[in-house]
Coordinates of C-alpha atoms and ligand atoms in Angstrom, one line a residue:
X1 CA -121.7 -40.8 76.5
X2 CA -118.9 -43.0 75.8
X3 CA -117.3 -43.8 78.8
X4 CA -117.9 -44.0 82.3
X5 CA -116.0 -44.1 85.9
X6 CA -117.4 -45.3 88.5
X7 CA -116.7 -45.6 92.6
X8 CA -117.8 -49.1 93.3
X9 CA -118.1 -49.2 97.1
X10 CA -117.3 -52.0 99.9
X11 CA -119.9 -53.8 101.4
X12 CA -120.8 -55.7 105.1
X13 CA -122.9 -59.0 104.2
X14 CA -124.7 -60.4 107.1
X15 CA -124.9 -57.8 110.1
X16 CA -125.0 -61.0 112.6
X17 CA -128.7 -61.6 112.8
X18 CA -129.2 -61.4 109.0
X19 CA -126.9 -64.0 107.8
X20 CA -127.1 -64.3 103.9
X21 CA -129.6 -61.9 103.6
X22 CA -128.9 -58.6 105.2
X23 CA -126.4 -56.3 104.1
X24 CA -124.9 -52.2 104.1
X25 CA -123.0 -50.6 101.4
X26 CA -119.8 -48.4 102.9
X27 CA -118.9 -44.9 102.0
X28 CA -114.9 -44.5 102.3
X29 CA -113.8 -47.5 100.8
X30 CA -114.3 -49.0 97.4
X31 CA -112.8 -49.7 94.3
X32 CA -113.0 -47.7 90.4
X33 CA -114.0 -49.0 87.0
X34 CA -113.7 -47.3 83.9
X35 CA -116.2 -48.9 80.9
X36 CA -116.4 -47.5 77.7
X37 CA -118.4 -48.7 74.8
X38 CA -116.1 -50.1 72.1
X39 CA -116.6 -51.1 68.3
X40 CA -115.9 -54.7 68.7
X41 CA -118.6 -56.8 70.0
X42 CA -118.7 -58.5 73.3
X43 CA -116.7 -57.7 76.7
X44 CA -113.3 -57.4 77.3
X45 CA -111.6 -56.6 80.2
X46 CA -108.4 -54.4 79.0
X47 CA -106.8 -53.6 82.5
X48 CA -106.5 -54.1 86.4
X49 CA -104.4 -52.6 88.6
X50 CA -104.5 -53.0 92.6
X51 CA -104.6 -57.2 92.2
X52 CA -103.9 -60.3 90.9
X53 CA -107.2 -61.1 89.0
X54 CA -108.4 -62.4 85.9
X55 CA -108.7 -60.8 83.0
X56 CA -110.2 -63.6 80.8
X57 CA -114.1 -62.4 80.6
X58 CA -115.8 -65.7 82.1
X59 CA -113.2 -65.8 85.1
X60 CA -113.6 -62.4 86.3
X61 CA -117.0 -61.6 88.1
X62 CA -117.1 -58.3 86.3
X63 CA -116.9 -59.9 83.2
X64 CA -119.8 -62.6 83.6
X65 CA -121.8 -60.3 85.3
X66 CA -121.4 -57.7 81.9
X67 CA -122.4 -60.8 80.0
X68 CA -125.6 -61.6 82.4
X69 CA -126.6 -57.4 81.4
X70 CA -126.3 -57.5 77.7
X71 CA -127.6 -60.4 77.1
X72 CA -131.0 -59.0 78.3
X73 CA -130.3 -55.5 77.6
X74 CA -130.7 -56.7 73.5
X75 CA -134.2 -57.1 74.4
X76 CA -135.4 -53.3 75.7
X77 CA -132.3 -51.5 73.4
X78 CA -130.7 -51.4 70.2
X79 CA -126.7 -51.6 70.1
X80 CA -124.2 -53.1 67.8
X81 CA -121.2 -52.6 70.1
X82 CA -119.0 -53.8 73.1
X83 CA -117.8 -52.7 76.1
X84 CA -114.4 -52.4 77.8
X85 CA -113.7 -52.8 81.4
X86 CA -110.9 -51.3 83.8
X87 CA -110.8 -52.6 87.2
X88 CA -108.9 -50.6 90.3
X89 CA -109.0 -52.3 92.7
X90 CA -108.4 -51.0 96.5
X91 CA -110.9 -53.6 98.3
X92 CA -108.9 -56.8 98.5
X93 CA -110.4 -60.3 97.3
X94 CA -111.5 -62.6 100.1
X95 CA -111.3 -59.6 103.0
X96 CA -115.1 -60.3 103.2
X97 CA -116.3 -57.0 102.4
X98 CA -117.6 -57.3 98.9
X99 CA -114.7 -57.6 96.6
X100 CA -115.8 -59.5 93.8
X101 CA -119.3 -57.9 94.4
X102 CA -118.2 -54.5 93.6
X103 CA -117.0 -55.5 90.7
X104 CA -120.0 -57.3 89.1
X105 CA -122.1 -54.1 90.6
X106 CA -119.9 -52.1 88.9
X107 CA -119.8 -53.1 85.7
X108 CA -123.4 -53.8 85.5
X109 CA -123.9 -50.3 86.7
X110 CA -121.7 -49.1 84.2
X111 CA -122.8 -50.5 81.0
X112 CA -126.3 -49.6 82.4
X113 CA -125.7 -45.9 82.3
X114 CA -124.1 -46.3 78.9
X115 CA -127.4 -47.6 77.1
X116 CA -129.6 -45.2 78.6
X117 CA -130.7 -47.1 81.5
X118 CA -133.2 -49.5 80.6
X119 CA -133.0 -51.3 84.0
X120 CA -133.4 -49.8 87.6
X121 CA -131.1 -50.3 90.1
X122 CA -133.5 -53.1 91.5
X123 CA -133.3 -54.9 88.4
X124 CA -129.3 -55.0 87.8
X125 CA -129.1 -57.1 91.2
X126 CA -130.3 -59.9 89.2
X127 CA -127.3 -59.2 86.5
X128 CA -124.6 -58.5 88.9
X129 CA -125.6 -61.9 91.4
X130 CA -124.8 -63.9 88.0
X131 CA -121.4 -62.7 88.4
X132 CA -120.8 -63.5 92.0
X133 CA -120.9 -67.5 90.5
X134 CA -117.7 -66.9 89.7
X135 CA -116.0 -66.0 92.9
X136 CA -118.0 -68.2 95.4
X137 CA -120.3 -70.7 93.3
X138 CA -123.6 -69.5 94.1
X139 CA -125.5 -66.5 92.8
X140 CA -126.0 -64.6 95.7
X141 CA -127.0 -60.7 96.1
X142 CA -126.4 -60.3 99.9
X143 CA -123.4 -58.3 98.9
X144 CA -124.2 -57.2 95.4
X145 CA -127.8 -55.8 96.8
X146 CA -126.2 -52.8 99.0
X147 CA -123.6 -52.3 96.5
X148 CA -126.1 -51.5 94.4
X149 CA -129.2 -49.8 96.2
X150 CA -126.7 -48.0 99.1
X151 CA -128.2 -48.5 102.6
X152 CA -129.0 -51.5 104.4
X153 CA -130.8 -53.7 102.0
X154 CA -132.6 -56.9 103.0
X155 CA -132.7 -59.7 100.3
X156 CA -136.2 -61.2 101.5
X157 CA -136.0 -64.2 98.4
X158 CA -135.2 -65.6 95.7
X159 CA -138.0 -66.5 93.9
X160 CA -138.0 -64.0 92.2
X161 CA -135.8 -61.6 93.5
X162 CA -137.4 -59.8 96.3
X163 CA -134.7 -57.2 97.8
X164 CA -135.9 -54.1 100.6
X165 CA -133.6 -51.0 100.7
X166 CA -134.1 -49.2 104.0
X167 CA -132.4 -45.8 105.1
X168 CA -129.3 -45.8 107.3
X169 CA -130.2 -44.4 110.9
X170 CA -128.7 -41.0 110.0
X171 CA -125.6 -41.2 112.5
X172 CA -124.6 -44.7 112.1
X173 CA -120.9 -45.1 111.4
X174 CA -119.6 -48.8 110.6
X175 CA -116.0 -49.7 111.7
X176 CA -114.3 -52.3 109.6
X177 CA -110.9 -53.9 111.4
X178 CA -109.7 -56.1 108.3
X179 CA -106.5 -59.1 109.0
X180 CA -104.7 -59.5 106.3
X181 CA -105.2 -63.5 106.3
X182 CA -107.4 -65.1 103.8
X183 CA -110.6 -67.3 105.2
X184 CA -111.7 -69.1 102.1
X185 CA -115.5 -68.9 101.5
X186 CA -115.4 -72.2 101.0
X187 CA -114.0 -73.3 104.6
X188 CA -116.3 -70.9 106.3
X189 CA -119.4 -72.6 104.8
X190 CA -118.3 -75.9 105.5
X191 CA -118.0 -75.6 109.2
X192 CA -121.3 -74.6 109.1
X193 CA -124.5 -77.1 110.6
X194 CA -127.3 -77.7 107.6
X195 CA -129.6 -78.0 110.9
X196 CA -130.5 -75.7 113.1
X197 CA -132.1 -75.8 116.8
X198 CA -135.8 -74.4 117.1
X199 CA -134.9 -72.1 120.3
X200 CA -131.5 -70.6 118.0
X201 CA -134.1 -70.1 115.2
X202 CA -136.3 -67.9 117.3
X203 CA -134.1 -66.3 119.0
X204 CA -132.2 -65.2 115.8
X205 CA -135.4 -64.7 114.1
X206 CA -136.0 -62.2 117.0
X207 CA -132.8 -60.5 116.4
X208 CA -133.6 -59.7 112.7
X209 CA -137.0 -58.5 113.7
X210 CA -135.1 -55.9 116.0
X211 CA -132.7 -55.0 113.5
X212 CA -135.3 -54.2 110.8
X213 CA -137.5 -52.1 113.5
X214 CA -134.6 -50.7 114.9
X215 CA -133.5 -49.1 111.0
X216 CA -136.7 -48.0 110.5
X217 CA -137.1 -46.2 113.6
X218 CA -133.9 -44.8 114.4
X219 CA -133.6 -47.0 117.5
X220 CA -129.9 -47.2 117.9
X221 CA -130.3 -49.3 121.2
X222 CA -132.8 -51.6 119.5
X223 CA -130.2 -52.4 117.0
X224 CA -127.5 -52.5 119.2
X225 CA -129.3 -55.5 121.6
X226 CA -130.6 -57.3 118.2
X227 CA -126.9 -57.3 116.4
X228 CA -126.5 -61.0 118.0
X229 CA -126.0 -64.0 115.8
X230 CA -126.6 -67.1 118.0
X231 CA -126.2 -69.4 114.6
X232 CA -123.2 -68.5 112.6
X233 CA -121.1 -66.9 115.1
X234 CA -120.1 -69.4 117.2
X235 CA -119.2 -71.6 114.4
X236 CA -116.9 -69.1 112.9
X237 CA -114.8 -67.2 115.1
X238 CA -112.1 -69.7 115.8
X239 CA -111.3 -69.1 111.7
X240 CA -110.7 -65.4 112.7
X241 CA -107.8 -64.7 115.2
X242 CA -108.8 -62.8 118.6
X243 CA -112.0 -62.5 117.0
X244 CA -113.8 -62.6 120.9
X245 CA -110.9 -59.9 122.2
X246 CA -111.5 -57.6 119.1
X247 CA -115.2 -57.9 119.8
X248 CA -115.1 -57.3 122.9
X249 CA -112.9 -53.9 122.7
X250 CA -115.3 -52.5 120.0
X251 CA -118.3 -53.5 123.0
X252 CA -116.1 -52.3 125.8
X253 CA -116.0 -48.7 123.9
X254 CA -119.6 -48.6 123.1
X255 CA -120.5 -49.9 119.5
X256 CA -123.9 -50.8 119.1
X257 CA -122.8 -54.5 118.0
X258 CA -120.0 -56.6 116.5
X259 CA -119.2 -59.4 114.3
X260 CA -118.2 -61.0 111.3
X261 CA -118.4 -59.2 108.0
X262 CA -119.5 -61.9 105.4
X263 CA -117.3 -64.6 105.6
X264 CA -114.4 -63.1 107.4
X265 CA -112.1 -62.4 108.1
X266 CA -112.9 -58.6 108.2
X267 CA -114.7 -57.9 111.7
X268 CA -117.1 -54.6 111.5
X269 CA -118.5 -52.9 114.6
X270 CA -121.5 -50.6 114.1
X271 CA -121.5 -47.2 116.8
X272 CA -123.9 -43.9 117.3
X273 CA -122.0 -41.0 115.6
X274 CA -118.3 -40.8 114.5
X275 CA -117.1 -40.0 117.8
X276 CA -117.6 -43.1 119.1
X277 CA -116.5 -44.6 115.9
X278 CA -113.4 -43.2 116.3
X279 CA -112.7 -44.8 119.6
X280 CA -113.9 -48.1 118.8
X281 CA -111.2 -48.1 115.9
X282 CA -108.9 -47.3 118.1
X283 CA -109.6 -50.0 120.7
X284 CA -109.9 -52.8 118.1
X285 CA -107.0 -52.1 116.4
X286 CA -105.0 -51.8 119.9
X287 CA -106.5 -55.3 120.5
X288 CA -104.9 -56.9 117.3
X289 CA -101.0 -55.4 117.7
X290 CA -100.2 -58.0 119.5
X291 CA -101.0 -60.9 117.2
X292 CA -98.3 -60.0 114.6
X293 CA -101.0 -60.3 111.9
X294 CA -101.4 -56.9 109.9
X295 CA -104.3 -55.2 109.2
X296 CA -106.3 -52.5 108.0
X297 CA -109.3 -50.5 109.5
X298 CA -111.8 -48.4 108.3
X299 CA -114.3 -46.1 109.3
X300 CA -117.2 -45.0 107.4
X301 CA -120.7 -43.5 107.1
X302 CA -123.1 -45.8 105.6
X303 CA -123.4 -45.0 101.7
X304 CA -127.1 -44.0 101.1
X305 CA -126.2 -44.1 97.0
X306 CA -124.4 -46.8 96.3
X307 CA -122.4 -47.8 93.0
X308 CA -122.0 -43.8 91.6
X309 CA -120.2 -42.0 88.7
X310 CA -117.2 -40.2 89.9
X311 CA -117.5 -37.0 87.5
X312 CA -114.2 -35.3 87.0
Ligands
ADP401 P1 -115.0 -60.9 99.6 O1 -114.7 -61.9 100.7 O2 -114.2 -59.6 99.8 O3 -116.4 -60.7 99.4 P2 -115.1 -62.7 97.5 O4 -114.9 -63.9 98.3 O5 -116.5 -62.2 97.2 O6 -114.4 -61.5 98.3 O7 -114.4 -62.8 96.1 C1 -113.1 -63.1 96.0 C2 -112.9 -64.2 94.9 O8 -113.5 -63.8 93.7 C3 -111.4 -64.5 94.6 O9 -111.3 -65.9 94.5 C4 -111.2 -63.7 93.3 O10 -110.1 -64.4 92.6 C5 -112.5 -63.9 92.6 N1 -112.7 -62.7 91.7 C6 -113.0 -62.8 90.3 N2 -113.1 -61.6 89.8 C7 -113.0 -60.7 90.8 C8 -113.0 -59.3 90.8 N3 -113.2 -58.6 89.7 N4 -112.8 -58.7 92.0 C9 -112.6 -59.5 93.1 N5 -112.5 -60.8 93.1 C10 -112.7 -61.4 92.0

């Protein structure tokens, strides 16, 4: 095999309760790559269409995350050549669903598959969270992890990597209602509190307890009550316009929960079966007309794959 394409799917970092570390990997929204091997050594990224990004190697998550792979990929198999990359993208940068973290699962997945995978999917979380230094500063696999694995995946540490895929509930449907303002990363860290109350760390502590039970059980009103985020929450919303009125609609119409997806400003609500899914779209989106901001929504199944070759 020479070449590859590849659906690289959008992601919801966070799930309220499981901030930095908890994460879901969408079905019906995502972006391609094409990679191919090529005789020249190195990566080069020859094309992207769909936004305004880099194509210079070390400025383009893809790219520095293709590095992070070869690099160790030398050591378990033989090659002499390179790889191209083509990015098209259709999830936006900074919506907060896993932009830049498609693209570094991506193309790790990709050049993977083209050497005869000689990692598992566990093991290219550590390659594709090199690349997400590029686009927030940090290696971080909170998005990268379900992007990867499919699911809900929990990122337990660091030290080394410790990450926990779990099965979807089968009938969980994740609504995504996305502004089309930016949030910066950057500002929605900073107005966050380096200390935190003892009574806020139990009670969210609590919540993430209930969400991991709940998944594993199929207890759909178990996850519902623990999707509550008593710590970053509060110190967010005002960044997101009629975040509380958006919220509250998806509630009013029975999701399980609601919040922020990563950093914002995209707002997901999770709901029982596509029925309801359908109606909490419709009530958040109602809820944003009248601030003259566009947006787009999604609705979508929870990707049990992940990052997967589109065969033609
Ligand atoms: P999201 O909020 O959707 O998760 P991120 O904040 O993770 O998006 O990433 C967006 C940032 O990463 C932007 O500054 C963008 O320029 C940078 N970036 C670099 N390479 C890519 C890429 N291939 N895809 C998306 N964003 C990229």
């Amino acid at each position: 095999m020479n070449e590859i394409k590849i659906f690289c799917p959008a992601t919801i970092a966070n799930l309220n309760c499981g901030f930095d570390i908890m994460g879901l990997c969408l079905e019906t929204i995502g972006d391609k790559m094409i990679i191919r091997k090529s005789p020249e050594k190195g990566i080069k990224i020859t094309k992207i269409t769909g936004a305004n990004l880099p194509l210079e190697t070390e400025k383009n998550v893809a790219g520095v995350a293709a590095l992070a792979i070869c690099k160790e990929a030398i050591n378990r198999v033989s090659f002499k050549h390179g790889f191209e990359i083509e990015i098209h993208k259709k999830i936006k940068a900074g919506s907060g669903i896993g932009s830049s973290s498609a693209s570094a699962a991506g193309a790790v997945f990709g050049i993977n598959e083209l050497l005869g995978k000689p990692f598992s999917k566990h093991e290219l979380v550590n390659f594709a969270m090199k690349g997400e230094v590029v686009a927030s500063g940090s290696e971080h696999a909170d998005n990268v992890a379900p992007c990867l694995l499919g699911g809900f995946t929990l990122v337990r540490g660091y030290n080394p990597l410790d990450v926990i895929r779990i099965d979807a509930p089968s009938e969980i449907y994740a609504v995504v209602l996305h502004p089309n303002i930016e949030v910066k990363t950057s500002d929605a860290r900073a107005v966050l509190h380096p200390m935190i109350s003892l009574k806020d760390a139990i009670t969210q502590t609590g919540n993430l307890g209930g969400l991991i039970a709940g998944l594993y059980t199929n207890d759909y009103n178990l996850i519902g009550r623990s999707l509550n985020d008593v710590l970053i929450e509060p110190l967010r919303k005002h960044l997101i316009p009629n975040f509380d009125q958006v919220k509250n609609a998806a509630l009013q119409n029975g999701a399980l929960g609601s919040g922020i997806s990563g950093a914002g400003p995209s707002i997901f609500a999770l709901c029982k079966c596509q029925k309801v899914a359908e109606k909490v779209a419709f009530a958040m989106s109602e809820s944003y007309q009248n601030t003259g901001i566009e947006f787009d929504m999604h609705i979508s199944k929870i990707n049990p794959n992940g990052v997967n070759i589109i065969k033609n």
